[in-house]
Short mmCIF file of C-alpha atoms in Angstrom, two decimals:
data_model
loop_
_atom_site.label_atom_id
_atom_site.label_comp_id
_atom_site.label_asym_id
_atom_site.label_seq_id
_atom_site.Cartn_x
_atom_site.Cartn_y
_atom_site.Cartn_z
CA UNK B 1 28.13 -3.21 -27.56
CA UNK B 2 27.12 1.15 -27.85
CA UNK B 3 27.91 3.04 -30.61
CA UNK B 4 27.82 6.69 -30.90
CA UNK B 5 25.66 8.73 -33.09
CA UNK B 6 25.93 11.31 -36.84
CA UNK B 7 24.06 14.55 -36.20
CA UNK B 8 23.43 15.05 -40.11
CA UNK B 9 26.15 18.38 -39.54
CA UNK B 10 28.60 15.44 -39.00
CA UNK B 11 30.50 15.79 -36.02
CA UNK B 12 29.64 12.49 -33.26
CA UNK B 13 26.50 12.66 -30.59
CA UNK B 14 25.68 11.00 -27.69
CA UNK B 15 25.96 7.25 -27.82
CA UNK B 16 22.61 5.16 -28.24
CA UNK B 17 23.23 3.20 -25.07
CA UNK B 18 23.18 6.29 -22.82
CA UNK B 19 20.33 8.02 -24.36
CA UNK B 20 18.15 5.14 -24.21
CA UNK B 21 19.50 6.09 -20.13
CA UNK B 22 18.60 9.31 -20.22
CA UNK B 23 15.15 9.32 -21.84
CA UNK B 24 14.68 6.82 -18.80
CA UNK B 25 14.11 9.24 -16.42
CA UNK B 26 11.47 10.66 -18.27
CA UNK B 27 9.44 7.68 -18.50
CA UNK B 28 6.31 8.94 -16.10
CA UNK B 29 6.33 12.37 -17.95
CA UNK B 30 4.71 12.23 -21.98
CA UNK B 31 4.62 15.35 -23.44
CA UNK B 32 8.19 15.70 -22.64
CA UNK B 33 8.11 11.61 -24.34
CA UNK B 34 6.44 13.05 -27.42
CA UNK B 35 8.37 15.87 -28.67
CA UNK B 36 11.86 13.45 -27.94
CA UNK B 37 9.91 11.34 -30.62
CA UNK B 38 9.31 13.88 -32.96
CA UNK B 39 13.76 14.27 -33.17
CA UNK B 40 14.90 11.93 -35.71
CA UNK B 41 14.44 8.40 -36.39
CA UNK B 42 16.81 7.00 -34.24
CA UNK B 43 15.07 9.47 -30.34
CA UNK B 44 11.42 8.04 -32.37
CA UNK B 45 12.51 4.05 -31.66
CA UNK B 46 13.41 4.76 -28.57
CA UNK B 47 10.55 6.95 -27.14
CA UNK B 48 7.97 4.49 -28.39
CA UNK B 49 9.62 1.67 -26.37
CA UNK B 50 8.89 4.01 -23.55
CA UNK B 51 5.63 5.01 -24.59
CA UNK B 52 4.63 2.12 -24.93
CA UNK B 53 5.88 -0.16 -21.71
CA UNK B 54 2.46 0.44 -19.58
CA UNK B 55 -0.17 2.37 -22.22
CA UNK B 56 -2.79 1.48 -20.13
CA UNK B 57 -1.50 3.80 -16.70
CA UNK B 58 -1.20 6.32 -19.31
CA UNK B 59 -4.33 6.70 -20.14
CA UNK B 60 -5.62 6.46 -17.17
CA UNK B 61 -9.78 5.94 -16.72
CA UNK B 62 -9.62 9.62 -16.43
CA UNK B 63 -8.86 10.84 -19.68
CA UNK B 64 -12.25 9.76 -21.53
CA UNK B 65 -11.51 7.95 -24.97
CA UNK B 66 -7.72 7.12 -24.83
CA UNK B 67 -8.46 3.38 -23.71
CA UNK B 68 -9.99 3.14 -26.74
CA UNK B 69 -7.85 4.19 -28.58
CA UNK B 70 -5.61 1.86 -27.33
CA UNK B 71 -7.31 -0.64 -28.44
CA UNK B 72 -7.99 0.50 -32.36
CA UNK B 73 -4.05 0.52 -32.07
CA UNK B 74 -3.96 -3.66 -30.95
CA UNK B 75 -5.79 -4.08 -33.73
CA UNK B 76 -3.81 -2.92 -36.24
CA UNK B 77 -1.46 -4.98 -34.86
CA UNK B 78 -2.73 -8.64 -34.59
CA UNK B 79 -1.56 -11.81 -36.82
CA UNK B 80 -3.16 -12.42 -40.21
CA UNK B 81 -5.49 -15.30 -38.19
CA UNK B 82 -6.45 -13.99 -35.29
CA UNK B 83 -7.90 -10.55 -37.75
CA UNK B 84 -9.65 -12.99 -39.60
CA UNK B 85 -11.40 -14.90 -36.04
CA UNK B 86 -12.41 -10.89 -34.87
CA UNK B 87 -13.77 -9.79 -38.52
CA UNK B 88 -15.17 -12.95 -38.85
CA UNK B 89 -17.26 -12.50 -34.91
CA UNK B 90 -18.88 -9.17 -37.08
CA UNK B 91 -16.33 -6.72 -36.93
CA UNK B 92 -15.24 -4.23 -39.29
CA UNK B 93 -11.95 -3.53 -38.78
CA UNK B 94 -9.37 -2.47 -41.52
CA UNK B 95 -6.61 -4.25 -42.69
CA UNK B 96 -3.97 -2.35 -42.07
CA UNK B 97 0.17 -1.99 -41.77
CA UNK B 98 1.35 -0.34 -37.99
CA UNK B 99 4.52 2.07 -38.13
CA UNK B 100 5.42 -0.25 -35.55
CA UNK B 101 4.89 -3.04 -33.70
CA UNK B 102 3.46 -1.87 -30.61
CA UNK B 103 3.12 -4.46 -28.61
CA UNK B 104 6.01 -5.63 -27.87
CA UNK B 105 7.06 -3.05 -26.56
CA UNK B 106 4.45 -4.09 -23.69
CA UNK B 107 6.18 -4.97 -20.18
CA UNK B 108 2.61 -4.09 -18.15
CA UNK B 109 -0.63 -5.69 -18.47
CA UNK B 110 -3.42 -4.74 -17.20
CA UNK B 111 -5.93 -7.23 -17.25
CA UNK B 112 -8.61 -4.76 -15.96
CA UNK B 113 -7.81 -1.75 -17.53
CA UNK B 114 -7.57 -4.16 -21.16
CA UNK B 115 -11.71 -5.42 -20.71
CA UNK B 116 -12.26 -1.68 -19.89
CA UNK B 117 -10.77 -0.78 -23.44
CA UNK B 118 -12.29 -3.08 -24.98
CA UNK B 119 -15.70 -2.14 -23.67
CA UNK B 120 -15.65 1.74 -24.16
CA UNK B 121 -13.64 0.19 -27.79
CA UNK B 122 -16.78 -1.34 -28.23
CA UNK B 123 -19.75 1.25 -26.94
CA UNK B 124 -17.46 4.32 -29.12
CA UNK B 125 -18.15 1.23 -32.50
CA UNK B 126 -21.59 0.52 -31.21
CA UNK B 127 -21.04 -3.06 -30.44
CA UNK B 128 -22.59 -2.82 -28.02
CA UNK B 129 -25.14 -5.29 -29.11
CA UNK B 130 -23.06 -8.16 -29.40
CA UNK B 131 -23.19 -11.54 -27.89
CA UNK B 132 -20.58 -13.07 -25.16
CA UNK B 133 -19.25 -15.45 -27.94
CA UNK B 134 -18.11 -12.81 -30.11
CA UNK B 135 -16.33 -10.07 -27.74
CA UNK B 136 -15.13 -13.25 -26.10
CA UNK B 137 -13.90 -14.20 -29.74
CA UNK B 138 -12.36 -9.98 -29.95
CA UNK B 139 -10.92 -10.13 -25.69
CA UNK B 140 -8.84 -13.23 -26.64
CA UNK B 141 -7.66 -12.57 -29.67
CA UNK B 142 -6.44 -9.14 -28.42
CA UNK B 143 -5.32 -11.36 -24.59
CA UNK B 144 -3.04 -12.91 -27.53
CA UNK B 145 -1.42 -10.17 -29.35
CA UNK B 146 0.14 -8.91 -25.83
CA UNK B 147 1.22 -12.24 -23.43
CA UNK B 148 2.22 -13.55 -26.24
CA UNK B 149 4.22 -11.70 -29.20
CA UNK B 150 5.33 -9.01 -26.08
CA UNK B 151 9.37 -9.27 -26.12
CA UNK B 152 8.64 -10.35 -22.38
CA UNK B 153 6.68 -8.93 -18.83
CA UNK B 154 8.10 -7.06 -16.14
CA UNK B 155 4.23 -6.75 -14.72
CA UNK B 156 1.02 -8.76 -14.73
CA UNK B 157 -2.09 -8.10 -13.56
CA UNK B 158 -5.10 -10.80 -13.77
CA UNK B 159 -8.01 -10.03 -12.45
CA UNK B 160 -11.78 -8.12 -12.67
CA UNK B 161 -13.66 -6.31 -11.13
CA UNK B 162 -17.33 -6.39 -12.85
CA UNK B 163 -20.13 -8.68 -12.87
CA UNK B 164 -18.97 -11.28 -15.07
CA UNK B 165 -16.33 -11.74 -17.08
CA UNK B 166 -14.22 -14.74 -19.57
CA UNK B 167 -11.08 -15.60 -19.05
CA UNK B 168 -9.61 -17.62 -22.16
CA UNK B 169 -7.02 -21.17 -21.78
CA UNK B 170 -3.85 -18.76 -22.00
CA UNK B 171 -1.87 -21.12 -21.27
CA UNK B 172 -2.32 -22.42 -24.77
CA UNK B 173 -0.66 -19.10 -26.63
CA UNK B 174 3.07 -19.65 -27.78
CA UNK B 175 5.69 -18.19 -26.62
CA UNK B 176 3.83 -17.88 -23.09
CA UNK B 177 7.11 -19.28 -21.25
CA UNK B 178 9.15 -17.46 -22.94
CA UNK B 179 7.59 -13.48 -22.01
CA UNK B 180 5.92 -14.61 -18.93
CA UNK B 181 10.29 -16.38 -16.93
CA UNK B 182 11.10 -12.78 -16.18
CA UNK B 183 8.16 -11.33 -14.49
CA UNK B 184 8.77 -9.54 -11.52
CA UNK B 185 6.01 -8.59 -10.04
CA UNK B 186 2.10 -10.32 -9.74
CA UNK B 187 -1.49 -8.97 -9.25
CA UNK B 188 -4.18 -11.34 -8.73
CA UNK B 189 -7.93 -8.80 -8.44
CA UNK B 190 -11.16 -8.94 -8.88
CA UNK B 191 -14.07 -10.49 -8.75
CA UNK B 192 -13.17 -14.33 -8.96
CA UNK B 193 -16.08 -15.28 -8.29
CA UNK B 194 -17.90 -13.55 -11.49
CA UNK B 195 -15.41 -15.99 -13.29
CA UNK B 196 -17.97 -18.63 -15.38
CA UNK B 197 -16.99 -22.19 -14.53
CA UNK B 198 -14.85 -22.56 -17.25
CA UNK B 199 -13.03 -19.58 -17.06
CA UNK B 200 -12.53 -20.35 -13.42
CA UNK B 201 -11.32 -23.60 -15.03
CA UNK B 202 -9.24 -21.90 -16.94
CA UNK B 203 -7.57 -19.00 -14.63
CA UNK B 204 -6.67 -21.86 -12.06
CA UNK B 205 -4.46 -23.63 -15.08
CA UNK B 206 -2.63 -20.05 -16.03
CA UNK B 207 -1.43 -20.40 -12.20
CA UNK B 208 -1.45 -23.42 -11.56
CA UNK B 209 1.73 -23.53 -15.14
CA UNK B 210 1.94 -19.71 -13.22
CA UNK B 211 4.55 -21.70 -10.33
CA UNK B 212 6.58 -24.06 -12.90
CA UNK B 213 7.40 -20.52 -15.12
CA UNK B 214 7.08 -17.33 -13.16
CA UNK B 215 10.03 -18.30 -9.79
CA UNK B 216 11.41 -15.03 -9.36
CA UNK B 217 8.71 -13.73 -8.64
CA UNK B 218 9.91 -10.10 -6.79
CA UNK B 219 6.42 -9.08 -5.47
CA UNK B 220 2.68 -10.78 -4.71
CA UNK B 221 -0.53 -9.11 -3.96
CA UNK B 222 -3.92 -11.05 -3.77
CA UNK B 223 -6.85 -8.71 -3.68
CA UNK B 224 -9.60 -11.38 -4.15
CA UNK B 225 -13.75 -12.96 -2.70
CA UNK B 226 -13.53 -15.70 -1.99
CA UNK B 227 -13.89 -18.28 -5.48
CA UNK B 228 -16.87 -20.79 -5.52
CA UNK B 229 -14.25 -23.70 -6.12
CA UNK B 230 -11.54 -22.17 -3.67
CA UNK B 231 -9.00 -23.43 -6.50
CA UNK B 232 -7.29 -20.35 -7.08
CA UNK B 233 -6.05 -20.11 -3.54
CA UNK B 234 -4.33 -24.38 -3.82
CA UNK B 235 -2.77 -22.70 -7.01
CA UNK B 236 -1.67 -19.87 -5.53
CA UNK B 237 -0.12 -21.60 -2.40
CA UNK B 238 2.16 -22.98 -5.29
CA UNK B 239 2.75 -20.38 -7.06
CA UNK B 240 3.85 -18.29 -3.89
CA UNK B 241 5.95 -21.91 -3.01
CA UNK B 242 7.53 -21.53 -5.43
CA UNK B 243 9.71 -18.05 -5.36
CA UNK B 244 12.82 -17.60 -4.49
CA UNK B 245 13.81 -13.67 -4.00
CA UNK B 246 9.87 -12.56 -3.01
CA UNK B 247 9.92 -9.60 -1.19
CA UNK B 248 6.71 -8.04 -1.46
CA UNK B 249 2.95 -9.71 -0.22
CA UNK B 250 0.20 -8.70 -0.08
CA UNK B 251 -3.05 -10.54 0.42
CA UNK B 252 -6.59 -9.58 1.04
CA UNK B 253 -9.44 -11.95 0.76
CA UNK B 254 -13.53 -11.19 2.13
CA UNK B 255 -15.02 -13.89 3.79
CA UNK B 256 -12.32 -16.39 4.25
CA UNK B 257 -12.05 -18.76 7.06
CA UNK B 258 -9.36 -19.17 9.68
CA UNK B 259 -8.29 -22.66 6.77
CA UNK B 260 -7.03 -20.26 4.00
CA UNK B 261 -4.94 -18.00 6.30
CA UNK B 262 -2.85 -20.74 8.10
CA UNK B 263 -2.80 -22.41 4.37
CA UNK B 264 -0.99 -18.94 2.66
CA UNK B 265 0.36 -17.97 6.47
CA UNK B 266 2.02 -21.58 5.78
CA UNK B 267 2.75 -20.92 2.32
CA UNK B 268 4.66 -17.87 2.29
CA UNK B 269 6.54 -19.46 4.97
CA UNK B 270 9.23 -21.02 2.22
CA UNK B 271 9.88 -17.40 1.54
CA UNK B 272 11.05 -16.86 4.95
CA UNK B 273 14.15 -15.29 4.13
CA UNK B 274 14.03 -12.74 1.07
CA UNK B 275 10.34 -11.85 2.76
CA UNK B 276 10.94 -7.77 3.89
CA UNK B 277 7.14 -6.88 3.56
CA UNK B 278 4.32 -8.63 4.17
CA UNK B 279 -0.01 -7.26 4.62
CA UNK B 280 -2.40 -9.18 6.05
CA UNK B 281 -5.99 -7.41 4.81
CA UNK B 282 -9.48 -8.34 6.23
CA UNK B 283 -8.15 -11.86 8.06
CA UNK B 284 -9.33 -14.41 10.65
CA UNK B 285 -5.93 -15.44 12.56
CA UNK B 286 -5.87 -17.22 15.59
CA UNK B 287 -2.64 -18.11 17.25
CA UNK B 288 -2.48 -21.40 16.03
CA UNK B 289 -1.61 -19.93 12.34
CA UNK B 290 1.51 -18.65 13.90
CA UNK B 291 3.55 -21.14 14.20
CA UNK B 292 5.16 -20.74 11.23
CA UNK B 293 5.84 -17.07 11.60
CA UNK B 294 8.86 -18.46 13.22
CA UNK B 295 10.86 -18.94 10.13
CA UNK B 296 10.49 -15.46 9.08
CA UNK B 297 13.92 -14.05 9.55
CA UNK B 298 14.34 -11.20 7.30
CA UNK B 299 11.28 -9.30 7.51
CA UNK B 300 10.72 -5.22 7.41
CA UNK B 301 7.50 -4.94 7.87
CA UNK B 302 4.80 -6.84 9.19
CA UNK B 303 1.21 -4.85 8.94
CA UNK B 304 -2.15 -6.22 9.67
CA UNK B 305 -5.04 -4.82 8.28
CA UNK B 306 -8.26 -5.01 9.45
CA UNK B 307 -8.27 -8.93 10.42
CA UNK B 308 -9.89 -9.34 13.47
CA UNK B 309 -9.11 -12.92 15.99
CA UNK B 310 -11.38 -16.20 15.52
CA UNK B 311 -13.22 -16.52 19.61
CA UNK B 312 -11.00 -19.70 20.59
CA UNK B 313 -13.51 -20.39 23.36
CA UNK B 314 -13.98 -23.45 22.68
CA UNK B 315 -10.34 -24.28 21.18
CA UNK B 316 -7.23 -25.16 23.45
CA UNK B 317 -5.12 -21.72 23.45
CA UNK B 318 -1.38 -23.26 22.53
CA UNK B 319 1.05 -20.89 23.12
CA UNK B 320 4.01 -21.19 20.28
CA UNK B 321 7.23 -22.72 21.30
CA UNK B 322 9.59 -19.96 20.16
CA UNK B 323 12.52 -22.47 19.31
CA UNK B 324 13.42 -19.80 16.83
CA UNK B 325 12.17 -16.67 16.42
CA UNK B 326 10.80 -13.58 13.98
CA UNK B 327 12.15 -11.16 12.49
CA UNK B 328 10.54 -7.91 11.37
CA UNK B 329 11.73 -4.28 12.60
CA UNK B 330 7.92 -2.50 12.97
CA UNK B 331 4.73 -4.09 12.91
CA UNK B 332 1.50 -2.63 12.38
CA UNK B 333 -2.00 -3.57 13.63
CA UNK B 334 -4.31 -0.55 11.56
CA UNK B 335 -7.79 -1.65 13.06
CA UNK B 336 -10.22 -4.59 12.99
CA UNK B 337 -9.70 -6.38 16.70
CA UNK B 338 -6.93 -8.74 17.39
CA UNK B 339 -6.18 -8.83 20.69
CA UNK B 340 -4.88 -12.37 21.89
CA UNK B 341 -2.58 -13.04 18.33
CA UNK B 342 -1.47 -9.55 18.90
CA UNK B 343 0.18 -10.07 21.73
CA UNK B 344 1.78 -13.63 20.77
CA UNK B 345 2.90 -12.08 17.56
CA UNK B 346 4.97 -9.42 19.86
CA UNK B 347 5.78 -12.86 21.86
CA UNK B 348 7.18 -14.02 19.58
CA UNK B 349 8.84 -11.88 17.65
CA UNK B 350 10.94 -10.64 20.89
CA UNK B 351 14.05 -8.45 20.81
CA UNK B 352 14.23 -7.46 16.94
CA UNK B 353 11.07 -5.17 16.85
CA UNK B 354 11.63 -1.65 17.03
CA UNK B 355 8.50 0.56 15.65
CA UNK B 356 4.74 -0.19 16.58
CA UNK B 357 1.96 0.80 16.12
CA UNK B 358 -2.45 -0.63 17.72
CA UNK B 359 -4.64 1.62 16.46
CA UNK B 360 -6.70 -0.57 19.05
CA UNK B 361 -6.79 -1.07 22.72
CA UNK B 362 -4.91 -4.01 23.95
CA UNK B 363 -5.02 -4.47 27.65
CA UNK B 364 -1.78 -5.15 28.64
CA UNK B 365 -0.42 -4.42 25.74
CA UNK B 366 2.98 -1.62 27.80
CA UNK B 367 3.26 -4.73 29.88
CA UNK B 368 3.73 -6.65 27.09
CA UNK B 369 6.98 -4.75 25.72
CA UNK B 370 8.45 -4.67 28.84
CA UNK B 371 8.55 -8.32 28.53
CA UNK B 372 8.42 -8.94 25.54
CA UNK B 373 9.80 -6.13 24.05
CA UNK B 374 12.64 -3.75 25.13
CA UNK B 375 14.41 -2.20 21.74
CA UNK B 376 11.34 -1.03 20.28
CA UNK B 377 11.60 2.62 20.16
CA UNK B 378 8.50 3.70 18.26
CA UNK B 379 4.97 2.92 19.56
CA UNK B 380 1.87 4.53 18.18
CA UNK B 381 -1.09 3.47 20.33
CA UNK B 382 -4.45 4.04 21.74
CA UNK B 383 -5.45 3.53 25.59
CA UNK B 384 -8.23 4.08 27.28
CA UNK B 385 -9.69 3.36 31.00
CA UNK B 386 -8.79 -0.32 30.21
CA UNK B 387 -4.77 -0.03 29.62
CA UNK B 388 -4.33 2.69 32.22
CA UNK B 389 -3.49 1.09 34.55
CA UNK B 390 -0.16 -0.77 33.41
CA UNK B 391 0.72 2.64 32.21
CA UNK B 392 4.20 2.28 34.35
CA UNK B 393 6.16 0.18 32.42
CA UNK B 394 6.76 2.18 30.68
CA UNK B 395 9.24 3.97 32.37
CA UNK B 396 10.81 1.64 32.15
CA UNK B 397 10.60 1.24 28.19
CA UNK B 398 13.82 2.61 26.20
CA UNK B 399 10.65 4.36 23.72
CA UNK B 400 11.79 7.05 21.69
CA UNK B 401 8.69 8.65 20.07
CA UNK B 402 5.87 8.09 21.69
CA UNK B 403 2.06 8.76 19.93
CA UNK B 404 -0.54 7.56 22.47
CA UNK B 405 -4.27 8.56 21.20
CA UNK B 406 -7.98 8.07 22.86
CA UNK B 407 -10.14 5.76 21.22
CA UNK B 408 -13.19 8.14 19.41
CA UNK B 409 -15.58 10.39 21.61
CA UNK B 410 -13.66 8.49 24.49
CA UNK B 411 -14.80 11.02 28.07
CA UNK B 412 -13.59 8.45 30.25
CA UNK B 413 -9.14 9.02 31.57
CA UNK B 414 -9.58 11.77 34.15
CA UNK B 415 -6.93 14.22 35.78
CA UNK B 416 -5.33 11.70 37.77
CA UNK B 417 -4.72 9.99 34.33
CA UNK B 418 -2.92 12.17 32.63
CA UNK B 419 -0.75 12.88 35.73
CA UNK B 420 0.18 9.58 35.39
CA UNK B 421 0.80 9.25 31.97
CA UNK B 422 3.09 12.45 32.10
CA UNK B 423 4.87 10.08 35.48
CA UNK B 424 4.97 7.24 33.06
CA UNK B 425 6.58 9.01 30.34
CA UNK B 426 9.73 7.67 29.28
CA UNK B 427 13.32 8.54 30.22
CA UNK B 428 14.16 8.23 26.84
CA UNK B 429 11.22 10.62 25.00
CA UNK B 430 12.09 12.44 22.64
CA UNK B 431 9.45 13.43 21.01
CA UNK B 432 5.42 12.96 22.18
CA UNK B 433 2.46 13.62 19.72
CA UNK B 434 -0.92 13.22 21.47
CA UNK B 435 -4.82 12.97 20.48
CA UNK B 436 -6.43 12.83 24.36
CA UNK B 437 -9.12 14.40 24.65
CA UNK B 438 -7.39 16.80 26.69
CA UNK B 439 -8.04 19.37 28.61
CA UNK B 440 -5.33 22.75 29.42
CA UNK B 441 -5.34 21.75 32.98
CA UNK B 442 -5.17 18.53 32.22
CA UNK B 443 -2.66 18.44 29.63
CA UNK B 444 -0.49 21.54 32.14
CA UNK B 445 -1.20 18.59 34.44
CA UNK B 446 1.00 16.00 32.32
CA UNK B 447 3.54 18.41 31.87
CA UNK B 448 4.63 18.99 34.91
CA UNK B 449 4.95 15.39 36.41
CA UNK B 450 6.79 14.41 32.40
CA UNK B 451 10.53 14.24 33.51
CA UNK B 452 11.71 12.74 29.39
CA UNK B 453 14.31 15.25 27.69
CA UNK B 454 10.93 16.58 24.69
CA UNK B 455 12.67 17.28 21.59
CA UNK B 456 8.86 17.35 19.73
CA UNK B 457 5.69 17.61 21.46
CA UNK B 458 2.62 17.58 19.34
CA UNK B 459 -0.82 18.05 20.40
CA UNK B 460 -4.13 17.93 18.68
CA UNK B 461 -7.09 20.17 18.90
CA UNK B 462 -10.87 19.24 19.51
CA UNK B 463 -12.34 22.68 17.88
CA UNK B 464 -15.96 21.83 17.53
CA UNK B 465 -17.19 24.93 19.61
CA UNK B 466 -15.69 28.16 19.94
CA UNK B 467 -15.56 27.62 24.17
CA UNK B 468 -13.14 25.05 23.13
CA UNK B 469 -10.70 27.77 21.04
CA UNK B 470 -11.54 30.73 24.73
CA UNK B 471 -8.99 27.73 26.30
CA UNK B 472 -6.83 27.68 23.48
CA UNK B 473 -3.62 30.29 25.02
CA UNK B 474 -3.59 27.66 28.27
CA UNK B 475 -2.82 25.17 25.96
CA UNK B 476 0.82 26.86 23.96
CA UNK B 477 1.70 28.42 28.41
CA UNK B 478 1.07 24.61 29.33
CA UNK B 479 4.17 23.92 26.72
CA UNK B 480 5.99 26.96 27.40
CA UNK B 481 5.96 26.21 31.10
CA UNK B 482 7.83 23.38 30.99
CA UNK B 483 9.85 24.76 28.54
CA UNK B 484 11.40 26.70 30.82
CA UNK B 485 12.42 24.20 32.76
CA UNK B 486 13.95 21.92 30.00
CA UNK B 487 15.66 23.35 27.09
CA UNK B 488 15.73 20.35 25.20
CA UNK B 489 12.69 20.71 23.67
CA UNK B 490 12.71 22.91 20.07
CA UNK B 491 9.23 22.10 17.72
CA UNK B 492 6.05 22.09 19.06
CA UNK B 493 3.27 21.19 16.32
CA UNK B 494 -0.37 21.39 16.45
CA UNK B 495 -3.34 19.87 14.45
CA UNK B 496 -7.04 20.03 14.79
CA UNK B 497 -9.64 17.23 14.19
CA UNK B 498 -12.59 19.62 12.94
CA UNK B 499 -13.89 22.89 11.59
CA UNK B 500 -14.87 26.06 14.06
CA UNK B 501 -17.49 28.89 13.90
CA UNK B 502 -14.89 31.55 14.71
CA UNK B 503 -15.24 34.20 12.47
CA UNK B 504 -11.10 34.15 11.71
CA UNK B 505 -11.48 30.81 10.48
CA UNK B 506 -14.38 29.77 8.84
CA UNK B 507 -13.37 30.61 5.46
CA UNK B 508 -9.62 29.32 6.36
CA UNK B 509 -9.29 25.23 5.24
CA UNK B 510 -7.65 22.89 8.23
CA UNK B 511 -4.76 22.83 6.33
CA UNK B 512 -4.46 26.68 5.95
CA UNK B 513 -4.10 27.53 9.27
CA UNK B 514 -1.18 28.83 10.83
CA UNK B 515 -0.23 28.97 14.62
CA UNK B 516 -1.25 33.12 14.24
CA UNK B 517 -4.60 32.71 13.61
CA UNK B 518 -4.59 29.93 16.82
CA UNK B 519 -3.62 31.08 19.16
CA UNK B 520 -2.91 35.00 21.02
CA UNK B 521 -0.19 37.49 19.67
CA UNK B 522 1.63 37.96 22.18
CA UNK B 523 1.03 34.14 24.39
CA UNK B 524 2.44 33.70 21.10
CA UNK B 525 5.59 35.58 20.78
CA UNK B 526 6.06 35.08 24.32
CA UNK B 527 6.13 31.16 23.39
CA UNK B 528 9.01 31.89 21.29
CA UNK B 529 11.46 33.32 23.37
CA UNK B 530 11.48 29.20 24.67
CA UNK B 531 9.95 27.62 21.94
CA UNK B 532 11.98 28.05 18.42
CA UNK B 533 9.64 26.39 16.21
CA UNK B 534 5.26 26.40 16.53
CA UNK B 535 4.15 24.67 13.59
CA UNK B 536 0.56 23.19 12.85
CA UNK B 537 1.31 19.07 12.20
CA UNK B 538 0.32 17.58 8.68
CA UNK B 539 1.07 14.09 9.75
CA UNK B 540 -1.61 12.07 10.53
CA UNK B 541 0.60 8.77 11.65
CA UNK B 542 -2.33 6.06 12.94
CA UNK B 543 -3.57 6.26 8.70
CA UNK B 544 -3.04 3.19 7.37
CA UNK B 545 0.60 2.58 5.60
CA UNK B 546 1.10 1.71 1.46
CA UNK B 547 3.51 -0.66 1.85
CA UNK B 548 3.29 -0.60 -2.10
CA UNK B 549 5.22 2.12 -2.13
CA UNK B 550 8.45 0.66 -0.29
CA UNK B 551 8.59 -2.27 -2.70
CA UNK B 552 10.26 -3.47 -5.18
CA UNK B 553 9.07 -3.08 -9.00
#
């Protein structure tokens, strides 16, 4: 129940719980929180708790020396026995009482940053020549303090990126079950193969126990190298299966084999109804891996990043029976080499998928979209001679937003191909973006064949040499002629591949270049009579999408 603060003047002030909620909005503004902390004792107690929720994030590596100050503070918070153990290991630490129990406020613990902070503190205090056994005593004492005597973690990041490290037997820490029950976000990152055998066993035991403690995780991010005994994979899969509210899952493991991919996809299927976002990175896939995907019925986005396909020439390629359907709104295939797998996922997703990005050339992609995914309204893909023949299927689609890009340095498309692109654009198309190594004449041919009610058009210029700029007005003239016949066009955006040696542009950054710098004044003024907006494009449509920002925390 809230109660009212009383100022020194005697009149009632803001309720305590209202103050706490107000200060929540300042939790990323360190300077403001420090200033508020100095107002009075009540404000100090509230803001100390906010300042020490995630201190390793606020005192990042860019702030040299701040990490070691955190360790200096946490050392004063150690319990008497832990202090004695650390002192017995040779560390000269002062036996002083802290002003606050800073460790109790911790909500987000990053083991990698903790390790770096300890190393920085040791360097500043000349403990670099200590043996591993001595350093492990200090590390264990601090990890025990933060895991056992905080008042409940929200986020835990396990693992380290270094040549060699240890993980203590954290399952024996007191109050560990209580403090991890409400864990919402788990990251397992780093080089597991750099753990010594005892440390790896402790790590796996911790993961096994975690599957019995933390069953309300909303976010799991696995980004590791293959560990020596593949033990972590087994316990991570068990942990995944034990969840009730898992919304986001990311899995990146270099050197992983097809069997491991299948096991993780199967483990994920136990969370089929709650998962919203999935990302697979650097994994090997084949069609046989995809069967559990049929169970997923609530996905917002599934992303494949730098994944590749296993050669199945010596295996029996079985098409998955579609007794149930994968439901996903957005599919992204970023880089990598997935061909049969891409087409099979589209077949499974069927009418559910609305947005598709394929940063690769897939033969028969347009035909597959026409036959299996009639509800796609957003498509970003690459085009070449391998798939230009199936362009006719685009005309029957309901695509409203289309992004076409050629492979890097691909100049095989000819004028006839560009005319076919324009002729086969969807009659529903409102937004078109092109990065096709296209000349002004070819661009004009494309637009002359276009019957789409375009509202916006984006073209990427390639200005590697000054002669490209001499013909730049030809692109704007082509757009202007299209706009004269189609009053639907409201916007033309342009973007640049490279800087030019043109004198007027050489001192400008690409992001600072405007339409006035590219097109001649007379042509630009005439074009603006028909095109209300002519701007530089700022988006990179094929950039990697960080689903991390979309996940719940």
